[in-house]
Amino acid sequence: MNTIPLDLQIVNALAALLLLLSFSMLSQRRIVSLVNLLAMQGLLLTVATLMVAWRTGETHLYLSGLLTFALKVLFLPWLLHRLIRRLEVYWDTEPLLNIPGTMLVGVLIVVFAFGLAQPIAELASETTRNSIGIAVAVILLSFLMMITRSKAMSQVVGFLSMENGLFFGAMSTTRGMPMVVELGIALDILVAMLVLGVFFFQIREQFDSLDLHHLESLKEGD
Amino acid sequence: MLLRASRRPGGAPESALTTLLALVTAWLAIGLAGLIRPRSLEFAGRALFVAGAVVGLLLAIVAAMSIALPAESVVLPIGLPDLPVHLRRDALSSVFLFLLGSASVGISLFAAGYFRSGEGTLPGVLCLEYHLFLAAMAMVLLADDAYAFMVAWETMALSSYFLVTTQHRIPEIRRAGFLYLLIAHVGAIAILLAFGILQGGSWQFTFDAMRGAQLPPIWAFAAFALALFGFGAKAGLVPMHVWLPEAHPAAPSPVSALMSGVMLKTAIYGMLRITFDLIGTPTWWWGLIPLGLGLFTALYGVIFAATQSDMKRLLAYSSIENIGILFTGIGLAIVFHGVGMDAMAALALIAVLYHAINHAFMKSLLFLSTGAVLHATGERNLGHLGGLIHRMPWVAWLTLVGVLAIAGLPPLNGFVSEWLLLQAFLLAHEVPKPFVNMLLPLGAALLVLSAALAGYVMVKFYGIVFLGQPREAALHDAHDASVLERVGLVWLAAGCVLLGLLPAQIVPMLAGVVADLGINASAAVTSAQSWWMLAPLPARSISYAPLVFTLAVVSAVLVTVLVGRLVYRRRTRRADPWDCGYERINPRMQDTAEGFGQPIRHLFQPFFAMDRELPSPFDRAPRYRVVVFDRLWRLLYLPIERIVQRAANAVSVLQQGRISAYLLYSFVTLIVLLASVL
């Protein structure tokens, strides 16, 4: 049995935790907890980035780890919590598909994601065997969460978690994207959050609720 | 420099094309200059249009002088990266550029005196749209690759759409504009597909590559059919003609003139370009399709023209008729060329080119004169006009020239081209194909029928608008056209006369163009021809000498007048018009537009769907009302509309309005794409 170096084992463990967090987000209906889970995801991502940085000695990965920490662990959760308090949305309504059903679909998606990652993983270095599959799974699970939730706030959380998955995939397979790209993405997320924040207020102003069902009335009539 | 180039053909090969491009740019610059002071009618609505007319004049001169020059092309590095714009000027482009330039001189001058303030769009914006439209038409004629062609074609369609909807506050005008835009785009798609076929697998979209591509016959025919559909939609070939009678009355008169006189001809240009240049060797039986459609269109158009009571709709239908004649000529040329009778094919094509130029002049003239009448009286309905020759003598006499020309009377220009086409038609029995050679002379009969009915229509148009007594009291205050308007009308009328008197000079030039398209035209222009006599096909000993004819007519009239003066000297007396013993003739006793069209409506009843309201003998206030519909609306367009509506409803099931549904769509798409990678 060949021994995997300790740092790699840690990265793999972090990846597994990331997947687990995705599932717990899928089953969580309290929005406050959802944001906390997102923050935890960010924390895991930071640690994983720092591990990879330490392993490969790429200095810009340290930077990007710090950026992740500042943005995804501190700033965005703080912003979301503030929004939740001001908008007074603590609970999501019953999801469109019930939670056990969603979990089952999620399992299928993970299988699909690993199947998908198989041929790519064989080409990749040993560092990344499992992380590609996990990254794809996290992306698809977050997508699933966006589909099944009806409150705008949970969809934003899904969106951010999707970005986390993308970031993890990029970081673990290619030792991080170029710094410019990472900065660009970070800025995008920030701007998207701010715009969405404004949107929330507008939506609530208009419909007295953040429930996206109300947007159906915007559809062009027959 | 240009003069030198024309004296030494090939000496300065790029000069004509660069000059033409500079002139097109000048049009664009004039259009943009309109935005400097968009609200000023004097600047944007008058001065700039006069400048545009000058550019048009220069364009016409350069184009006319470059007809005999060898083709020249240039590649401009503008547009998308790796997609430079290929431009080429050859004899065919030159002819149509001449048409564009020379007709636009008269139209622009008229327009300079026409637009009033407070009519819908701002003068500056109008100036931009108008000159953009002109420049786009010129670029269509110069394009040498499919991208440049389509971009220019779309620019032309869009700018003319905005011109049509100048008075966009009126719902009917918006509706007419939409119909126009819709059919223009359906046609554009067909043209795009035709180009897609013509590139023949090389994925090179320059016209040069298309000329070189070897297409299997079935694909060549598909390209031809798509081009016929696409350009037919733009030109108003039945059954794609429905936008014409809606859009032309909606547009301001100079715009109608430009659209009917010039823009429709770009479709003829495109058809000729694709059929004879890009496809190169059309099979003979393809020609039967445009021939049949063209004849039907000609008859259809003229019959509907005869029943109209709106003068601009009447002219729009007359345009449809002329487009039918042009397509008939194209079809005939394809048949002749396909069976190897090149002299006949050349004759038919010369007739097509000649008629295109003629129609540009006479139809622009007529549309502009309806504009003058409209401004003077505020009426478009023939039922409220009449007797205007006394109030608007300039407009009336100049219109008479256009009316005689379009009715095909010698010595004016309409006669020459129709005569040439008929000559080609009369020899169609020599086509070595059974049945076809028997049926084609029948086509000649149909053509003559349409030409005769066109005369009827023009008598109606002129007689009811300008002759007789005014049907409304307000008509007594009608004023004649302004100076600039008169200059524009005089230019176009002079064009009609000159084109009618000088065919012997023009036909050899057009024969050169036809030869450039790969048709041996030498037999069509012969030594029997002299500067005063047109004599194509010497073996037939047919000839037409317009100057002699004019001289004979004029001298006969003069002699009659002189003899009359001599014989009845001092014994003439003036009396009231003949009143058949009934003393008080009033304007309501005159024949109306509806009454004049009634025999046609009766004879050709199957063409029309009529909605008639007849008074009963016991009515206190009898009312007669008849509305004539286009039968094709109900037979063709409404079913298509229903099908489209149903399909759209079926598709709209997808549009749930729920964000989760939309997310699901992208999720499923993503999964499917990923799964297909596996």
Short mmCIF file of C-alpha atoms in Angstrom, two decimals, chain A:
data_model
loop_
_atom_site.label_atom_id
_atom_site.label_comp_id
_atom_site.label_asym_id
_atom_site.label_seq_id
_atom_site.Cartn_x
_atom_site.Cartn_y
_atom_site.Cartn_z
CA MET A 1 0.00 0.00 0.00
CA ASN A 2 1.60 3.20 -1.07
CA THR A 3 1.58 5.90 1.51
CA ILE A 4 0.04 9.21 0.74
CA PRO A 5 1.88 12.17 2.24
CA LEU A 6 0.19 13.71 5.21
CA ASP A 7 -0.54 17.08 3.66
CA LEU A 8 -2.27 15.44 0.74
CA GLN A 9 -4.31 13.36 3.12
CA ILE A 10 -5.37 16.54 4.84
CA VAL A 11 -6.43 18.09 1.55
CA ASN A 12 -8.43 15.00 0.72
CA ALA A 13 -10.08 15.08 4.12
CA LEU A 14 -10.94 18.72 3.63
CA ALA A 15 -12.44 17.86 0.26
CA ALA A 16 -14.60 15.19 1.82
CA LEU A 17 -15.73 17.66 4.47
CA LEU A 18 -16.61 20.11 1.72
CA LEU A 19 -18.87 17.54 0.11
CA LEU A 20 -20.44 16.76 3.44
CA LEU A 21 -21.12 20.44 4.00
CA SER A 22 -22.80 20.62 0.61
CA PHE A 23 -25.16 17.89 1.69
CA SER A 24 -25.91 19.57 4.96
CA MET A 25 -26.67 22.77 3.10
CA LEU A 26 -29.03 20.80 0.89
CA SER A 27 -30.93 19.61 3.94
CA GLN A 28 -30.85 22.82 5.94
CA ARG A 29 -33.94 25.00 5.99
CA ARG A 30 -32.89 27.67 8.42
CA ILE A 31 -31.35 30.43 6.48
CA VAL A 32 -29.12 31.59 9.30
CA SER A 33 -27.61 28.11 9.55
CA LEU A 34 -27.27 28.04 5.81
CA VAL A 35 -25.09 31.14 5.94
CA ASN A 36 -23.05 29.63 8.77
CA LEU A 37 -22.51 26.52 6.68
CA LEU A 38 -21.39 28.72 3.83
CA ALA A 39 -18.88 30.41 6.11
CA MET A 40 -17.60 27.00 7.18
CA GLN A 41 -17.25 26.02 3.57
CA GLY A 42 -15.18 29.15 3.08
CA LEU A 43 -13.03 28.26 6.04
CA LEU A 44 -12.38 24.76 4.71
CA LEU A 45 -11.51 26.28 1.37
CA THR A 46 -9.05 28.64 3.01
CA VAL A 47 -7.32 25.85 4.88
CA ALA A 48 -7.18 23.71 1.74
CA THR A 49 -5.69 26.58 -0.22
CA LEU A 50 -3.08 27.23 2.41
CA MET A 51 -2.21 23.53 2.50
CA VAL A 52 -1.75 23.43 -1.24
CA ALA A 53 0.25 26.63 -1.09
CA TRP A 54 2.52 25.21 1.55
CA ARG A 55 2.95 22.01 -0.43
CA THR A 56 3.72 23.63 -3.74
CA GLY A 57 5.38 26.77 -2.48
CA GLU A 58 3.39 28.99 -4.75
CA THR A 59 3.32 32.35 -3.04
CA HIS A 60 0.29 33.64 -4.84
CA LEU A 61 -1.76 30.80 -3.38
CA TYR A 62 -1.11 32.21 0.10
CA LEU A 63 -2.48 35.48 -1.10
CA SER A 64 -5.50 33.87 -2.58
CA GLY A 65 -6.04 31.91 0.62
CA LEU A 66 -6.05 35.12 2.58
CA LEU A 67 -8.40 36.69 0.09
CA THR A 68 -10.74 33.72 0.41
CA PHE A 69 -10.68 34.04 4.16
CA ALA A 70 -11.44 37.72 4.13
CA LEU A 71 -14.16 37.49 1.53
CA LYS A 72 -15.86 34.16 2.12
CA VAL A 73 -15.44 33.66 5.83
CA LEU A 74 -15.73 37.20 7.10
CA PHE A 75 -17.27 39.65 4.70
CA LEU A 76 -19.95 37.76 2.77
CA PRO A 77 -21.42 35.93 5.78
CA TRP A 78 -21.48 39.20 7.66
CA LEU A 79 -23.29 40.85 4.76
CA LEU A 80 -25.76 37.99 4.49
CA HIS A 81 -26.46 38.01 8.22
CA ARG A 82 -27.09 41.70 8.11
CA LEU A 83 -29.47 41.22 5.17
CA ILE A 84 -31.29 38.45 7.01
CA ARG A 85 -31.78 40.66 10.04
CA ARG A 86 -32.96 43.62 8.03
CA LEU A 87 -35.24 41.60 5.78
CA GLU A 88 -36.38 39.34 8.61
CA VAL A 89 -36.22 36.12 6.66
CA TYR A 90 -35.07 33.34 8.93
CA TRP A 91 -36.76 30.33 7.42
CA ASP A 92 -37.16 29.09 3.95
CA THR A 93 -40.56 27.68 3.07
CA GLU A 94 -41.01 24.02 2.29
CA PRO A 95 -38.71 23.32 -0.67
CA LEU A 96 -40.25 22.36 -3.98
CA LEU A 97 -38.92 18.83 -3.60
CA ASN A 98 -38.93 17.46 -0.06
CA ILE A 99 -35.60 17.12 1.69
CA PRO A 100 -35.13 13.33 1.63
CA GLY A 101 -35.96 13.37 -2.07
CA THR A 102 -33.44 16.11 -2.67
CA MET A 103 -30.82 14.13 -0.79
CA LEU A 104 -31.45 11.09 -2.96
CA VAL A 105 -31.08 13.13 -6.12
CA GLY A 106 -27.94 14.56 -4.57
CA VAL A 107 -26.47 11.10 -4.13
CA LEU A 108 -27.15 10.32 -7.76
CA ILE A 109 -25.47 13.56 -8.74
CA VAL A 110 -22.37 12.70 -6.73
CA VAL A 111 -22.15 9.35 -8.48
CA PHE A 112 -22.55 11.10 -11.80
CA ALA A 113 -19.89 13.67 -10.89
CA PHE A 114 -17.36 10.99 -9.91
CA GLY A 115 -18.11 9.09 -13.08
CA LEU A 116 -17.51 12.24 -14.99
CA ALA A 117 -14.27 12.99 -13.20
CA GLN A 118 -12.89 9.46 -13.69
CA PRO A 119 -11.27 9.96 -17.10
CA ILE A 120 -9.91 13.36 -16.14
CA ALA A 121 -8.57 12.13 -12.81
CA GLU A 122 -6.58 9.39 -14.51
CA LEU A 123 -4.70 11.99 -16.47
CA ALA A 124 -4.08 14.17 -13.46
CA SER A 125 -1.34 13.95 -10.84
CA GLU A 126 -1.99 12.01 -7.66
CA THR A 127 -2.71 15.25 -5.82
CA THR A 128 -6.05 15.61 -7.37
CA ARG A 129 -7.56 12.16 -7.79
CA ASN A 130 -10.60 12.81 -5.71
CA SER A 131 -10.77 16.55 -5.65
CA ILE A 132 -12.01 16.90 -9.24
CA GLY A 133 -14.95 14.64 -8.59
CA ILE A 134 -15.70 16.45 -5.37
CA ALA A 135 -15.47 19.85 -7.00
CA VAL A 136 -17.90 18.86 -9.75
CA ALA A 137 -20.21 17.32 -7.19
CA VAL A 138 -20.19 20.47 -5.06
CA ILE A 139 -21.01 22.58 -8.12
CA LEU A 140 -23.89 20.38 -9.17
CA LEU A 141 -25.24 20.05 -5.63
CA SER A 142 -25.26 23.80 -5.21
CA PHE A 143 -27.07 24.06 -8.50
CA LEU A 144 -29.61 21.56 -7.22
CA MET A 145 -30.06 23.66 -4.10
CA MET A 146 -30.75 26.74 -6.22
CA ILE A 147 -33.40 24.83 -8.10
CA THR A 148 -35.20 23.42 -5.10
CA ARG A 149 -35.32 26.52 -2.93
CA SER A 150 -37.88 29.18 -3.33
CA LYS A 151 -36.48 32.01 -1.23
CA ALA A 152 -34.14 34.34 -3.02
CA MET A 153 -31.74 34.29 -0.09
CA SER A 154 -31.14 30.55 -0.21
CA GLN A 155 -30.57 30.78 -3.92
CA VAL A 156 -27.84 33.32 -3.37
CA VAL A 157 -26.25 31.00 -0.85
CA GLY A 158 -26.42 28.25 -3.46
CA PHE A 159 -24.81 30.54 -5.97
CA LEU A 160 -21.94 31.37 -3.65
CA SER A 161 -21.43 27.74 -2.74
CA MET A 162 -21.28 26.91 -6.44
CA GLU A 163 -18.48 29.41 -6.76
CA ASN A 164 -16.73 27.71 -3.85
CA GLY A 165 -16.87 24.43 -5.73
CA LEU A 166 -15.41 26.03 -8.83
CA PHE A 167 -12.66 27.61 -6.81
CA PHE A 168 -11.81 24.36 -5.11
CA GLY A 169 -11.64 22.52 -8.42
CA ALA A 170 -9.38 25.15 -9.94
CA MET A 171 -7.14 25.37 -6.90
CA SER A 172 -6.62 21.64 -6.41
CA THR A 173 -6.08 20.68 -10.04
CA THR A 174 -4.05 23.50 -11.49
CA ARG A 175 -2.48 24.90 -8.36
CA GLY A 176 -4.73 27.87 -8.55
CA MET A 177 -5.76 30.10 -11.34
CA PRO A 178 -3.61 33.09 -12.24
CA MET A 179 -3.86 35.83 -9.68
CA VAL A 180 -5.60 38.18 -12.08
CA VAL A 181 -8.39 35.71 -12.70
CA GLU A 182 -8.85 35.05 -9.00
CA LEU A 183 -9.00 38.72 -8.21
CA GLY A 184 -11.49 39.16 -11.02
CA ILE A 185 -13.72 36.41 -9.71
CA ALA A 186 -13.54 37.76 -6.18
CA LEU A 187 -14.58 41.16 -7.44
CA ASP A 188 -17.41 39.60 -9.46
CA ILE A 189 -18.76 37.82 -6.41
CA LEU A 190 -18.60 41.00 -4.41
CA VAL A 191 -20.44 43.02 -7.01
CA ALA A 192 -23.00 40.28 -7.57
CA MET A 193 -23.68 40.20 -3.84
CA LEU A 194 -24.17 43.93 -3.66
CA VAL A 195 -26.48 43.96 -6.67
CA LEU A 196 -28.46 41.04 -5.31
CA GLY A 197 -28.72 42.80 -1.97
CA VAL A 198 -30.33 45.75 -3.71
CA PHE A 199 -32.58 43.35 -5.59
CA PHE A 200 -33.79 41.75 -2.38
CA PHE A 201 -34.98 45.06 -1.09
CA GLN A 202 -36.66 45.84 -4.39
CA ILE A 203 -38.37 42.46 -4.52
CA ARG A 204 -39.63 42.78 -0.99
CA GLU A 205 -40.75 46.31 -1.63
CA GLN A 206 -42.77 45.11 -4.59
CA PHE A 207 -44.24 41.86 -3.26
CA ASP A 208 -43.95 42.19 0.52
CA SER A 209 -42.02 38.94 0.51
CA LEU A 210 -38.82 37.42 -0.73
CA ASP A 211 -40.61 34.40 -2.05
CA LEU A 212 -39.79 34.02 -5.72
CA HIS A 213 -43.20 32.59 -6.53
CA HIS A 214 -44.36 36.13 -6.83
CA LEU A 215 -42.06 36.71 -9.77
CA GLU A 216 -44.22 34.35 -11.79
CA SER A 217 -46.74 37.11 -12.21
CA LEU A 218 -44.13 38.95 -14.30
CA LYS A 219 -44.51 36.36 -17.03
CA GLU A 220 -46.08 37.61 -20.22
CA GLY A 221 -49.74 36.74 -20.27
CA ASP A 222 -51.28 34.50 -22.91
#
